[in-house]
PDB file of C-alpha atoms in Angstrom:
ATOM      1  CA  LYS A  14      24.792   6.556  16.042  1.00 81.00           C
ATOM      2  CA  ASP A  15      25.490   6.658  12.347  1.00 90.00           C
ATOM      3  CA  ARG A  16      22.991   3.629  12.133  1.00 92.00           C
ATOM      4  CA  GLN A  17      19.959   5.551  14.014  1.00 92.00           C
ATOM      5  CA  ILE A  18      20.665   9.205  11.843  1.00 93.00           C
ATOM      6  CA  MET A  19      20.148   7.118   8.860  1.00 95.00           C
ATOM      7  CA  VAL A  20      16.659   5.286  10.807  1.00 95.00           C
ATOM      8  CA  PHE A  21      15.230   8.946  11.238  1.00 95.00           C
ATOM      9  CA  CYS A  22      16.054  10.375   8.366  1.00 97.00           C
ATOM     10  CA  LEU A  23      13.994   7.477   6.130  1.00 97.00           C
ATOM     11  CA  VAL A  24      11.659   7.681   8.768  1.00 96.00           C
ATOM     12  CA  VAL A  25      11.132  11.808   7.899  1.00 97.00           C
ATOM     13  CA  ALA A  26      10.995  10.966   4.172  1.00 97.00           C
ATOM     14  CA  TRP A  27       9.078   8.354   4.140  1.00 96.00           C
ATOM     15  CA  GLY A  28       6.513  10.503   6.823  1.00 95.00           C
ATOM     16  CA  LEU A  29       6.992  13.410   4.247  1.00 96.00           C
ATOM     17  CA  ARG A  30       5.660  11.205   1.484  1.00 96.00           C
ATOM     18  CA  LEU A  31       2.758  10.310   2.901  1.00 93.00           C
ATOM     19  CA  THR A  32       2.024  13.636   4.289  1.00 92.00           C
ATOM     20  CA  ASN A  33       2.615  15.346   0.703  1.00 91.00           C
ATOM     21  CA  ASN A  34      -0.117  12.463  -0.514  1.00 88.00           C
ATOM     22  CA  PHE A  35      -2.409  13.236   2.013  1.00 86.00           C
ATOM     23  CA  VAL A  36      -2.768  17.137   0.921  1.00 87.00           C
ATOM     24  CA  ALA A  37      -2.606  16.245  -2.592  1.00 84.00           C
ATOM     25  CA  ARG A  38      -5.056  13.775  -2.255  1.00 79.00           C
ATOM     26  CA  GLY A  39      -7.683  16.876  -0.407  1.00 77.00           C
ATOM     27  CA  GLY A  40      -5.934  16.880   2.973  1.00 71.00           C
ATOM     28  CA  ILE A  41      -7.905  17.454   6.138  1.00 72.00           C
ATOM     29  CA  GLY A  42     -11.109  18.887   3.761  1.00 69.00           C
ATOM     30  CA  HIS A  43     -11.250  15.871   2.471  1.00 69.00           C
ATOM     31  CA  GLU A  44     -12.843  12.298   3.855  1.00 72.00           C
ATOM     32  CA  ASP A  45     -11.643   9.312   2.953  1.00 73.00           C
ATOM     33  CA  TRP A  46     -14.379   6.982   1.228  1.00 68.00           C
ATOM     34  CA  ARG A  47     -13.435   3.794   4.024  1.00 72.00           C
ATOM     35  CA  TYR A  48     -14.933   6.782   6.385  1.00 76.00           C
ATOM     36  CA  GLN A  49     -18.052   7.473   3.709  1.00 78.00           C
ATOM     37  CA  ASP A  50     -19.096   4.670   3.705  1.00 78.00           C
ATOM     38  CA  MET A  51     -19.047   3.406   7.663  1.00 80.00           C
ATOM     39  CA  ARG A  52     -21.886   7.088   8.297  1.00 82.00           C
ATOM     40  CA  ALA A  53     -24.260   5.584   5.672  1.00 82.00           C
ATOM     41  CA  LYS A  54     -23.103   1.934   6.731  1.00 82.00           C
ATOM     42  CA  PHE A  55     -23.634   2.469  10.622  1.00 84.00           C
ATOM     43  CA  GLY A  56     -25.833   5.319  10.994  1.00 85.00           C
ATOM     44  CA  LYS A  57     -25.490   6.922  14.778  1.00 85.00           C
ATOM     45  CA  HIS A  58     -23.150   4.162  15.274  1.00 86.00           C
ATOM     46  CA  PHE A  59     -20.160   5.067  13.128  1.00 84.00           C
ATOM     47  CA  TRP A  60     -17.877   7.016  16.299  1.00 83.00           C
ATOM     48  CA  TRP A  61     -17.686   3.889  18.716  1.00 84.00           C
ATOM     49  CA  VAL A  62     -17.501   2.059  15.299  1.00 83.00           C
ATOM     50  CA  SER A  63     -14.622   4.275  14.008  1.00 83.00           C
ATOM     51  CA  LEU A  64     -12.904   3.853  17.299  1.00 85.00           C
ATOM     52  CA  PHE A  65     -12.375   0.357  17.806  1.00 84.00           C
ATOM     53  CA  SER A  66     -12.149  -0.625  14.355  1.00 78.00           C
ATOM     54  CA  VAL A  67     -10.627   2.111  11.853  1.00 78.00           C
ATOM     55  CA  PHE A  68      -8.447   4.371  14.952  1.00 81.00           C
ATOM     56  CA  LEU A  69      -7.732   1.929  18.051  1.00 85.00           C
ATOM     57  CA  GLY A  70      -6.777  -0.510  15.424  1.00 79.00           C
ATOM     58  CA  GLN A  71      -4.613   1.551  13.240  1.00 78.00           C
ATOM     59  CA  THR A  72      -3.031   2.263  16.321  1.00 84.00           C
ATOM     60  CA  VAL A  73      -2.079  -1.343  17.685  1.00 83.00           C
ATOM     61  CA  PHE A  74      -1.349  -2.503  13.602  1.00 78.00           C
ATOM     62  CA  MET A  75       1.152   0.897  13.583  1.00 81.00           C
ATOM     63  CA  PHE A  76       2.510   0.407  16.638  1.00 86.00           C
ATOM     64  CA  ALA A  77       3.404  -3.413  16.069  1.00 84.00           C
ATOM     65  CA  GLY A  78       5.003  -2.146  12.403  1.00 82.00           C
ATOM     66  CA  CYS A  79       7.215   0.259  14.669  1.00 88.00           C
ATOM     67  CA  LEU A  80       8.696  -3.475  16.501  1.00 89.00           C
ATOM     68  CA  SER A  81      10.963  -2.954  13.357  1.00 87.00           C
ATOM     69  CA  LEU A  82      11.529   0.203  14.222  1.00 87.00           C
ATOM     70  CA  TYR A  83      12.248  -0.582  17.491  1.00 86.00           C
ATOM     71  CA  GLY A  84      15.019  -3.340  16.192  1.00 84.00           C
ATOM     72  CA  ALA A  85      17.066  -1.483  14.140  1.00 86.00           C
ATOM     73  CA  LEU A  86      17.958   1.590  16.262  1.00 86.00           C
ATOM     74  CA  ALA A  87      18.730  -0.737  19.223  1.00 84.00           C
ATOM     75  CA  TYR A  88      21.155  -2.400  17.223  1.00 79.00           C
ATOM     76  CA  GLU A  89      24.279  -1.040  18.116  1.00 80.00           C
ATOM     77  CA  PRO A  90      27.678  -3.006  16.272  1.00 82.00           C
ATOM     78  CA  SER A  91      29.206  -0.422  14.001  1.00 86.00           C
ATOM     79  CA  LEU A  92      27.836  -0.539   9.689  1.00 90.00           C
ATOM     80  CA  SER A  93      28.393  -2.918   8.246  1.00 92.00           C
ATOM     81  CA  ALA A  94      27.245  -4.280   4.449  1.00 94.00           C
ATOM     82  CA  VAL A  95      23.603  -5.243   5.745  1.00 93.00           C
ATOM     83  CA  ASP A  96      23.012  -1.713   7.084  1.00 94.00           C
ATOM     84  CA  TRP A  97      23.301  -0.528   2.949  1.00 96.00           C
ATOM     85  CA  VAL A  98      21.386  -3.158   2.378  1.00 96.00           C
ATOM     86  CA  ALA A  99      17.800  -2.655   4.168  1.00 96.00           C
ATOM     87  CA  PHE A 100      18.963   1.600   3.144  1.00 97.00           C
ATOM     88  CA  THR A 101      18.876  -0.083  -0.460  1.00 98.00           C
ATOM     89  CA  ILE A 102      14.970  -1.339   0.265  1.00 98.00           C
ATOM     90  CA  CYS A 103      13.879   1.426   2.710  1.00 97.00           C
ATOM     91  CA  ALA A 104      15.287   3.869   0.135  1.00 98.00           C
ATOM     92  CA  THR A 105      14.033   1.879  -2.830  1.00 98.00           C
ATOM     93  CA  ALA A 106      10.431   1.369  -1.140  1.00 98.00           C
ATOM     94  CA  ILE A 107       9.503   5.104  -0.784  1.00 98.00           C
ATOM     95  CA  LEU A 108      10.481   6.065  -4.216  1.00 98.00           C
ATOM     96  CA  LEU A 109       8.043   3.666  -5.272  1.00 98.00           C
ATOM     97  CA  GLU A 110       6.006   4.603  -3.053  1.00 97.00           C
ATOM     98  CA  ALA A 111       6.358   8.289  -4.276  1.00 97.00           C
ATOM     99  CA  MET A 112       5.589   6.936  -8.075  1.00 97.00           C
ATOM    100  CA  SER A 113       3.136   4.913  -7.094  1.00 97.00           C
ATOM    101  CA  ASP A 114       1.252   8.434  -5.523  1.00 95.00           C
ATOM    102  CA  ILE A 115       2.100  10.779  -8.645  1.00 95.00           C
ATOM    103  CA  GLN A 116       0.909   7.990 -11.334  1.00 97.00           C
ATOM    104  CA  MET A 117      -2.319   7.777  -9.142  1.00 96.00           C
ATOM    105  CA  ASN A 118      -3.074  12.059  -8.844  1.00 93.00           C
ATOM    106  CA  ASN A 119      -1.994  12.457 -12.699  1.00 95.00           C
ATOM    107  CA  PHE A 120      -4.337  10.304 -13.588  1.00 96.00           C
ATOM    108  CA  ILE A 121      -6.748  11.798 -11.050  1.00 93.00           C
ATOM    109  CA  ALA A 122      -6.229  14.579 -12.637  1.00 93.00           C
ATOM    110  CA  LEU A 123      -7.197  13.392 -16.167  1.00 95.00           C
ATOM    111  CA  LYS A 124     -10.298  11.905 -15.276  1.00 94.00           C
ATOM    112  CA  ARG A 125     -11.374  15.475 -13.245  1.00 91.00           C
ATOM    113  CA  GLU A 126     -10.001  17.007 -16.262  1.00 94.00           C
ATOM    114  CA  LYS A 127     -11.771  15.252 -18.509  1.00 92.00           C
ATOM    115  CA  LYS A 128      -8.922  14.636 -20.823  1.00 94.00           C
ATOM    116  CA  THR A 129      -9.321  10.398 -20.960  1.00 93.00           C
ATOM    117  CA  ASP A 130     -12.455   7.968 -21.416  1.00 93.00           C
ATOM    118  CA  LYS A 131     -10.466   5.309 -18.907  1.00 94.00           C
ATOM    119  CA  VAL A 132     -12.053   4.147 -15.211  1.00 94.00           C
ATOM    120  CA  ILE A 133      -8.700   2.522 -14.401  1.00 95.00           C
ATOM    121  CA  ILE A 134      -5.042   2.948 -14.660  1.00 96.00           C
ATOM    122  CA  ASP A 135      -3.496   1.081 -16.348  1.00 95.00           C
ATOM    123  CA  SER A 136      -0.242   2.251 -17.513  1.00 95.00           C
ATOM    124  CA  GLY A 137       3.316   2.959 -15.539  1.00 97.00           C
ATOM    125  CA  LEU A 138       4.028   1.042 -12.642  1.00 98.00           C
ATOM    126  CA  TRP A 139       0.117   0.309 -12.241  1.00 98.00           C
ATOM    127  CA  MET A 140       0.341  -2.447 -14.869  1.00 97.00           C
ATOM    128  CA  TRP A 141       3.189  -3.861 -13.203  1.00 98.00           C
ATOM    129  CA  SER A 142       1.026  -4.390 -10.271  1.00 98.00           C
ATOM    130  CA  ARG A 143      -2.475  -3.490  -8.841  1.00 98.00           C
ATOM    131  CA  HIS A 144      -1.122  -1.545  -5.968  1.00 98.00           C
ATOM    132  CA  PRO A 145       2.425  -1.009  -6.288  1.00 98.00           C
ATOM    133  CA  ASN A 146       2.299   1.558  -3.491  1.00 97.00           C
ATOM    134  CA  TYR A 147       1.715  -1.114  -1.397  1.00 97.00           C
ATOM    135  CA  LEU A 148       4.544  -2.985  -2.294  1.00 98.00           C
ATOM    136  CA  GLY A 149       6.846   0.121  -1.946  1.00 98.00           C
ATOM    137  CA  GLU A 150       5.474   0.464   1.961  1.00 96.00           C
ATOM    138  CA  VAL A 151       5.273  -3.204   2.736  1.00 96.00           C
ATOM    139  CA  SER A 152       9.059  -3.241   1.421  1.00 97.00           C
ATOM    140  CA  PHE A 153       9.361  -0.123   3.360  1.00 97.00           C
ATOM    141  CA  TRP A 154       8.716  -2.389   6.814  1.00 94.00           C
ATOM    142  CA  TRP A 155      11.084  -4.631   6.022  1.00 95.00           C
ATOM    143  CA  GLY A 156      13.426  -2.827   5.359  1.00 95.00           C
ATOM    144  CA  LEU A 157      13.405  -1.418   8.664  1.00 93.00           C
ATOM    145  CA  TYR A 158      13.387  -4.888  10.043  1.00 93.00           C
ATOM    146  CA  THR A 159      17.415  -5.323   7.863  1.00 93.00           C
ATOM    147  CA  PHE A 160      18.777  -3.030   9.813  1.00 92.00           C
ATOM    148  CA  SER A 161      17.819  -5.071  12.640  1.00 87.00           C
ATOM    149  CA  ARG A 162      18.895  -8.044  11.916  1.00 81.00           C
ATOM    150  CA  SER A 163      17.037  -8.959  14.411  1.00 75.00           C
ATOM    151  CA  SER A 164      15.556 -13.413  15.577  1.00 69.00           C
ATOM    152  CA  SER A 165      13.331 -12.071  17.242  1.00 83.00           C
ATOM    153  CA  TRP A 166      10.268 -13.281  17.102  1.00 85.00           C
ATOM    154  CA  VAL A 167       8.905 -10.329  18.648  1.00 87.00           C
ATOM    155  CA  VAL A 168      10.979  -7.840  16.607  1.00 89.00           C
ATOM    156  CA  LEU A 169       9.412 -10.274  13.267  1.00 91.00           C
ATOM    157  CA  LEU A 170       6.097  -9.484  14.779  1.00 90.00           C
ATOM    158  CA  GLY A 171       6.480  -5.894  13.687  1.00 90.00           C
ATOM    159  CA  PRO A 172       7.354  -6.787   9.519  1.00 92.00           C
ATOM    160  CA  ILE A 173       4.705  -9.995   9.163  1.00 92.00           C
ATOM    161  CA  LEU A 174       1.628  -8.231  11.194  1.00 90.00           C
ATOM    162  CA  MET A 175       1.774  -4.644   8.425  1.00 91.00           C
ATOM    163  CA  THR A 176       2.158  -7.655   5.681  1.00 94.00           C
ATOM    164  CA  SER A 177      -1.107  -9.603   6.804  1.00 93.00           C
ATOM    165  CA  LEU A 178      -3.271  -6.066   7.071  1.00 89.00           C
ATOM    166  CA  ILE A 179      -2.611  -4.488   4.178  1.00 94.00           C
ATOM    167  CA  SER A 180      -2.234  -8.258   2.096  1.00 95.00           C
ATOM    168  CA  PHE A 181      -6.018  -9.579   3.743  1.00 94.00           C
ATOM    169  CA  VAL A 182      -7.100  -6.078   4.239  1.00 89.00           C
ATOM    170  CA  SER A 183      -7.224  -2.941   2.248  1.00 91.00           C
ATOM    171  CA  ILE A 184      -5.946  -5.013  -0.711  1.00 96.00           C
ATOM    172  CA  LYS A 185      -9.805  -6.792  -0.226  1.00 94.00           C
ATOM    173  CA  LEU A 186     -11.486  -3.212   0.869  1.00 89.00           C
ATOM    174  CA  ILE A 187      -9.975  -1.221  -2.289  1.00 92.00           C
ATOM    175  CA  GLU A 188     -10.494  -4.148  -4.192  1.00 96.00           C
ATOM    176  CA  ASP A 189     -13.939  -5.197  -3.439  1.00 93.00           C
ATOM    177  CA  ARG A 190     -15.120  -1.416  -4.080  1.00 90.00           C
ATOM    178  CA  GLN A 191     -13.357  -1.132  -6.902  1.00 93.00           C
ATOM    179  CA  LEU A 192     -15.051  -3.988  -8.120  1.00 94.00           C
ATOM    180  CA  GLU A 193     -18.898  -2.267  -7.217  1.00 90.00           C
ATOM    181  CA  SER A 194     -18.079   0.441  -8.329  1.00 91.00           C
ATOM    182  CA  LYS A 195     -16.366  -0.054 -11.682  1.00 93.00           C
ATOM    183  CA  GLY A 196     -17.380  -3.357 -12.365  1.00 93.00           C
ATOM    184  CA  GLU A 197     -16.511  -5.655 -15.860  1.00 93.00           C
ATOM    185  CA  ALA A 198     -13.918  -2.505 -15.997  1.00 95.00           C
ATOM    186  CA  PHE A 199     -12.139  -3.902 -12.798  1.00 96.00           C
ATOM    187  CA  VAL A 200     -12.492  -6.914 -13.630  1.00 95.00           C
ATOM    188  CA  GLN A 201     -11.052  -7.281 -16.694  1.00 95.00           C
ATOM    189  CA  TYR A 202      -8.011  -5.014 -15.626  1.00 96.00           C
ATOM    190  CA  LYS A 203      -7.259  -7.807 -13.077  1.00 96.00           C
ATOM    191  CA  ARG A 204      -7.518 -10.275 -16.430  1.00 96.00           C
ATOM    192  CA  GLU A 205      -4.755  -7.700 -17.927  1.00 95.00           C
ATOM    193  CA  VAL A 206      -2.794  -6.868 -14.680  1.00 97.00           C
ATOM    194  CA  GLY A 207      -2.454 -10.609 -12.506  1.00 96.00           C
ATOM    195  CA  SER A 208      -0.580  -9.565  -9.617  1.00 97.00           C
ATOM    196  CA  PRO A 209      -1.948  -7.630  -7.015  1.00 97.00           C
ATOM    197  CA  LEU A 210       1.177  -6.385  -4.999  1.00 97.00           C
ATOM    198  CA  LEU A 211       4.380  -7.950  -6.974  1.00 97.00           C
ATOM    199  CA  LEU A 212       6.099  -6.191 -10.200  1.00 98.00           C
ATOM    200  CA  LEU A 213       5.629  -8.811 -12.987  1.00 97.00           C
ATOM    201  CA  PRO A 214       6.368  -8.150 -15.932  1.00 97.00           C
ATOM    202  CA  PRO A 215       3.011  -7.874 -18.834  1.00 96.00           C
ATOM    203  CA  PRO A 216       3.623 -10.532 -20.180  1.00 96.00           C
ATOM    204  CA  LEU A 217       3.388 -12.854 -16.995  1.00 97.00           C
ATOM    205  CA  ASN A 218       0.124 -10.175 -15.188  1.00 96.00           C
ATOM    206  CA  ARG A 219      -1.529 -11.239 -18.989  1.00 95.00           C
ATOM    207  CA  ALA A 220      -1.088 -14.652 -18.111  1.00 96.00           C
ATOM    208  CA  LEU A 221      -2.001 -14.704 -14.337  1.00 96.00           C
ATOM    209  CA  GLY A 222      -4.604 -12.830 -14.558  1.00 96.00           C
ATOM    210  CA  HIS A 223      -6.143 -15.125 -17.197  1.00 94.00           C
ATOM    211  CA  PHE A 224      -4.909 -18.331 -14.961  1.00 94.00           C
ATOM    212  CA  PHE A 225      -7.027 -16.710 -12.213  1.00 92.00           C
ATOM    213  CA  HIS A 226      -9.971 -14.431 -13.798  1.00 90.00           C
ATOM    214  CA  GLY A 227     -10.667 -15.959 -17.129  1.00 88.00           C
ATOM    215  CA  GLN A 228     -10.100 -14.772 -20.614  1.00 79.00           C
ATOM    216  CA  SER A 229     -11.635 -11.388 -21.462  1.00 65.00           C
ATOM    217  CA  THR A 230     -14.469 -12.423 -24.093  1.00 54.00           C
ATOM    218  CA  SER A 231     -12.237 -10.190 -27.042  1.00 50.00           C
ATOM    219  CA  THR A 232      -9.198 -11.845 -25.929  1.00 45.00           C
ATOM    220  CA  MET A 233     -11.664 -15.711 -26.168  1.00 35.00           C
ATOM    221  CA  GLU A 234     -13.047 -14.582 -29.591  1.00 41.00           C
ATOM    222  CA  LYS A 235      -9.238 -13.570 -31.077  1.00 34.00           C
TER     223      LYS A 235
END
Protein backbone atom coordinates (compact mmCIF):
# COMPACT_ATOMS: atom_id res chain seq x y z
CA LYS A 1 0.00 0.00 0.00
CA ASP A 2 3.00 2.30 -0.41
CA ARG A 3 1.35 4.16 -3.28
CA GLN A 4 -1.82 4.78 -1.29
CA ILE A 5 0.21 6.14 1.64
CA MET A 6 2.18 8.37 -0.70
CA VAL A 7 -0.96 9.74 -2.35
CA PHE A 8 -2.66 10.22 1.04
CA CYS A 9 0.28 12.30 2.32
CA LEU A 10 0.23 14.46 -0.81
CA VAL A 11 -3.50 15.11 -0.54
CA VAL A 12 -3.11 16.04 3.14
CA ALA A 13 -0.27 18.44 2.25
CA TRP A 14 -2.43 19.94 -0.52
CA GLY A 15 -5.32 20.41 1.90
CA LEU A 16 -3.14 21.97 4.59
CA ARG A 17 -1.75 24.48 2.11
CA LEU A 18 -5.25 25.39 0.98
CA THR A 19 -6.50 25.75 4.55
CA ASN A 20 -3.50 27.83 5.59
CA ASN A 21 -4.07 30.22 2.71
CA PHE A 22 -7.78 30.44 3.55
CA VAL A 23 -6.92 31.45 7.12
CA ALA A 24 -4.24 33.90 5.94
CA ARG A 25 -6.80 35.65 3.72
CA GLY A 26 -9.28 36.17 6.58
CA GLY A 27 -10.74 32.73 7.27
CA ILE A 28 -14.40 32.19 8.06
CA GLY A 29 -15.04 35.87 8.80
CA HIS A 30 -13.99 36.85 5.27
CA GLU A 31 -16.31 36.52 2.26
CA ASP A 32 -14.71 35.96 -1.12
CA TRP A 33 -15.21 38.79 -3.63
CA ARG A 34 -17.04 36.43 -5.99
CA TYR A 35 -19.84 35.95 -3.47
CA GLN A 36 -19.95 39.68 -2.76
CA ASP A 37 -20.40 40.37 -6.47
CA MET A 38 -23.13 37.74 -6.70
CA ARG A 39 -24.98 39.19 -3.70
CA ALA A 40 -24.91 42.63 -5.30
CA LYS A 41 -26.01 41.32 -8.68
CA PHE A 42 -28.76 38.85 -7.69
CA GLY A 43 -30.03 40.29 -4.40
CA LYS A 44 -32.71 38.07 -2.83
CA HIS A 45 -32.08 35.42 -5.50
CA PHE A 46 -28.49 34.99 -4.33
CA TRP A 47 -29.21 31.83 -2.31
CA TRP A 48 -30.48 29.70 -5.16
CA VAL A 49 -28.20 31.17 -7.83
CA SER A 50 -25.14 30.48 -5.65
CA LEU A 51 -26.48 27.03 -4.70
CA PHE A 52 -26.69 25.83 -8.30
CA SER A 53 -23.94 27.84 -10.00
CA VAL A 54 -21.30 27.70 -7.25
CA PHE A 55 -21.83 25.13 -4.51
CA LEU A 56 -23.37 22.30 -6.52
CA GLY A 57 -21.22 23.23 -9.50
CA GLN A 58 -18.03 23.05 -7.44
CA THR A 59 -19.15 19.74 -5.96
CA VAL A 60 -19.50 18.25 -9.44
CA PHE A 61 -16.09 19.55 -10.55
CA MET A 62 -14.39 18.36 -7.34
CA PHE A 63 -15.93 14.93 -7.76
CA ALA A 64 -14.72 14.89 -11.37
CA GLY A 65 -11.26 16.02 -10.30
CA CYS A 66 -11.11 13.19 -7.77
CA LEU A 67 -11.52 10.66 -10.56
CA SER A 68 -7.75 10.91 -11.00
CA LEU A 69 -7.41 10.32 -7.24
CA TYR A 70 -9.53 7.18 -7.56
CA GLY A 71 -7.26 5.92 -10.33
CA ALA A 72 -4.18 6.55 -8.19
CA LEU A 73 -5.59 4.73 -5.15
CA ALA A 74 -7.01 1.80 -7.12
CA TYR A 75 -3.79 0.99 -9.00
CA GLU A 76 -2.35 -2.13 -7.33
CA PRO A 77 1.16 -2.98 -8.69
CA SER A 78 4.20 -2.12 -6.56
CA LEU A 79 5.97 1.22 -6.74
CA SER A 80 8.03 2.05 -9.80
CA ALA A 81 9.87 5.04 -11.25
CA VAL A 82 6.57 6.38 -12.61
CA ASP A 83 5.27 6.76 -9.06
CA TRP A 84 8.27 8.89 -8.11
CA VAL A 85 7.72 11.02 -11.20
CA ALA A 86 4.09 11.47 -10.13
CA PHE A 87 5.17 12.28 -6.56
CA THR A 88 7.62 14.89 -7.86
CA ILE A 89 4.92 16.52 -10.01
CA CYS A 90 2.47 16.71 -7.09
CA ALA A 91 5.04 17.89 -4.54
CA THR A 92 6.38 20.54 -6.92
CA ALA A 93 2.82 21.66 -7.64
CA ILE A 94 2.06 22.09 -3.92
CA LEU A 95 5.32 24.00 -3.43
CA LEU A 96 4.50 26.24 -6.40
CA GLU A 97 1.07 27.03 -4.96
CA ALA A 98 2.54 27.69 -1.50
CA MET A 99 5.24 30.02 -2.85
CA SER A 100 2.67 31.88 -4.95
CA ASP A 101 0.42 32.28 -1.90
CA ILE A 102 3.26 33.57 0.27
CA GLN A 103 4.36 36.11 -2.33
CA MET A 104 0.79 37.31 -2.90
CA ASN A 105 0.04 37.55 0.83
CA ASN A 106 3.26 39.51 1.40
CA PHE A 107 2.27 41.88 -1.39
CA ILE A 108 -1.22 42.36 0.08
CA ALA A 109 0.39 43.13 3.45
CA LEU A 110 2.68 45.72 1.85
CA LYS A 111 -0.32 47.40 0.21
CA ARG A 112 -2.26 47.36 3.46
CA GLU A 113 0.67 49.00 5.26
CA LYS A 114 1.12 51.46 2.37
CA LYS A 115 4.71 50.33 1.81
CA THR A 116 4.29 49.99 -1.94
CA ASP A 117 2.66 52.08 -4.66
CA LYS A 118 2.10 49.09 -6.93
CA VAL A 119 -1.45 47.89 -7.46
CA ILE A 120 -0.48 44.56 -9.05
CA ILE A 121 2.16 42.09 -7.97
CA ASP A 122 4.72 41.73 -10.75
CA SER A 123 7.70 40.14 -9.01
CA GLY A 124 8.79 36.64 -8.06
CA LEU A 125 6.72 33.91 -9.66
CA TRP A 126 4.20 36.54 -10.73
CA MET A 127 6.54 37.90 -13.39
CA TRP A 128 6.84 34.41 -14.87
CA SER A 129 3.07 33.76 -14.99
CA ARG A 130 -0.06 35.78 -14.26
CA HIS A 131 -1.47 32.85 -12.28
CA PRO A 132 1.36 30.63 -10.95
CA ASN A 133 -0.92 29.38 -8.17
CA TYR A 134 -3.34 28.00 -10.76
CA LEU A 135 -0.49 26.34 -12.63
CA GLY A 136 0.33 24.54 -9.39
CA GLU A 137 -3.30 23.50 -8.96
CA VAL A 138 -3.57 22.12 -12.50
CA SER A 139 -0.25 20.30 -12.15
CA PHE A 140 -1.35 18.67 -8.88
CA TRP A 141 -4.33 16.96 -10.53
CA TRP A 142 -2.23 15.79 -13.47
CA GLY A 143 0.30 14.44 -10.99
CA LEU A 144 -2.42 12.35 -9.33
CA TYR A 145 -3.46 11.07 -12.74
CA THR A 146 0.15 10.04 -13.41
CA PHE A 147 0.01 7.74 -10.37
CA SER A 148 -2.90 5.84 -11.93
CA ARG A 149 -1.26 5.12 -15.32
CA SER A 150 -4.85 4.81 -16.49
CA SER A 151 -5.92 4.81 -20.12
CA SER A 152 -9.55 4.99 -19.00
CA TRP A 153 -11.30 8.07 -20.36
CA VAL A 154 -13.29 8.29 -17.12
CA VAL A 155 -10.15 8.76 -15.00
CA LEU A 156 -8.59 11.04 -17.62
CA LEU A 157 -11.73 13.19 -17.46
CA GLY A 158 -10.71 14.33 -13.96
CA PRO A 159 -7.61 16.41 -14.74
CA ILE A 160 -9.06 17.54 -18.06
CA LEU A 161 -12.14 19.03 -16.36
CA MET A 162 -10.05 20.69 -13.63
CA THR A 163 -7.73 22.19 -16.24
CA SER A 164 -10.71 23.44 -18.26
CA LEU A 165 -12.39 24.96 -15.19
CA ILE A 166 -9.27 26.89 -14.20
CA SER A 167 -8.23 27.89 -17.72
CA PHE A 168 -11.59 29.02 -19.04
CA VAL A 169 -13.63 29.99 -15.96
CA SER A 170 -11.48 30.86 -12.94
CA ILE A 171 -8.83 32.84 -14.81
CA LYS A 172 -11.43 34.72 -16.85
CA LEU A 173 -13.42 35.70 -13.75
CA ILE A 174 -10.34 37.00 -11.96
CA GLU A 175 -8.92 38.84 -14.96
CA ASP A 176 -12.25 40.48 -15.77
CA ARG A 177 -12.38 41.76 -12.19
CA GLN A 178 -8.76 42.91 -12.32
CA LEU A 179 -9.43 44.78 -15.55
CA GLU A 180 -12.48 46.43 -14.03
CA SER A 181 -10.81 47.45 -10.78
CA LYS A 182 -7.25 48.20 -11.93
CA GLY A 183 -7.80 49.28 -15.53
CA GLU A 184 -4.69 50.28 -17.47
CA ALA A 185 -2.36 48.95 -14.77
CA PHE A 186 -3.65 45.43 -15.38
CA VAL A 187 -3.49 45.86 -19.16
CA GLN A 188 0.15 46.87 -18.78
CA TYR A 189 0.76 43.83 -16.58
CA LYS A 190 -0.68 41.58 -19.29
CA ARG A 191 1.69 43.22 -21.76
CA GLU A 192 4.65 42.43 -19.52
CA VAL A 193 3.48 38.96 -18.47
CA GLY A 194 1.83 37.44 -21.51
CA SER A 195 1.43 33.92 -20.14
CA PRO A 196 -1.75 33.43 -18.09
CA LEU A 197 -0.68 30.03 -16.75
CA LEU A 198 2.67 28.56 -17.83
CA LEU A 199 5.91 29.78 -16.28
CA LEU A 200 7.86 31.58 -19.00
CA PRO A 201 11.07 33.66 -18.79
CA PRO A 202 10.34 37.42 -18.55
CA PRO A 203 11.75 38.26 -22.03
CA LEU A 204 9.55 35.60 -23.66
CA ASN A 205 6.60 36.69 -21.51
CA ARG A 206 7.08 40.28 -22.63
CA ALA A 207 7.24 39.29 -26.30
CA LEU A 208 4.10 37.20 -25.89
CA GLY A 209 2.32 40.01 -24.07
CA HIS A 210 3.22 42.58 -26.71
CA PHE A 211 2.03 40.20 -29.43
CA PHE A 212 -1.40 39.62 -27.87
CA HIS A 213 -1.99 42.88 -26.03
CA GLY A 214 0.09 45.46 -27.91
CA GLN A 215 2.94 47.58 -26.69
CA SER A 216 2.60 50.24 -24.05
CA THR A 217 2.82 53.90 -25.05
CA SER A 218 6.12 54.29 -23.22
CA THR A 219 7.61 51.27 -25.01
CA MET A 220 6.44 52.52 -28.41
CA GLU A 221 7.93 55.96 -27.77
CA LYS A 222 11.33 54.41 -27.10
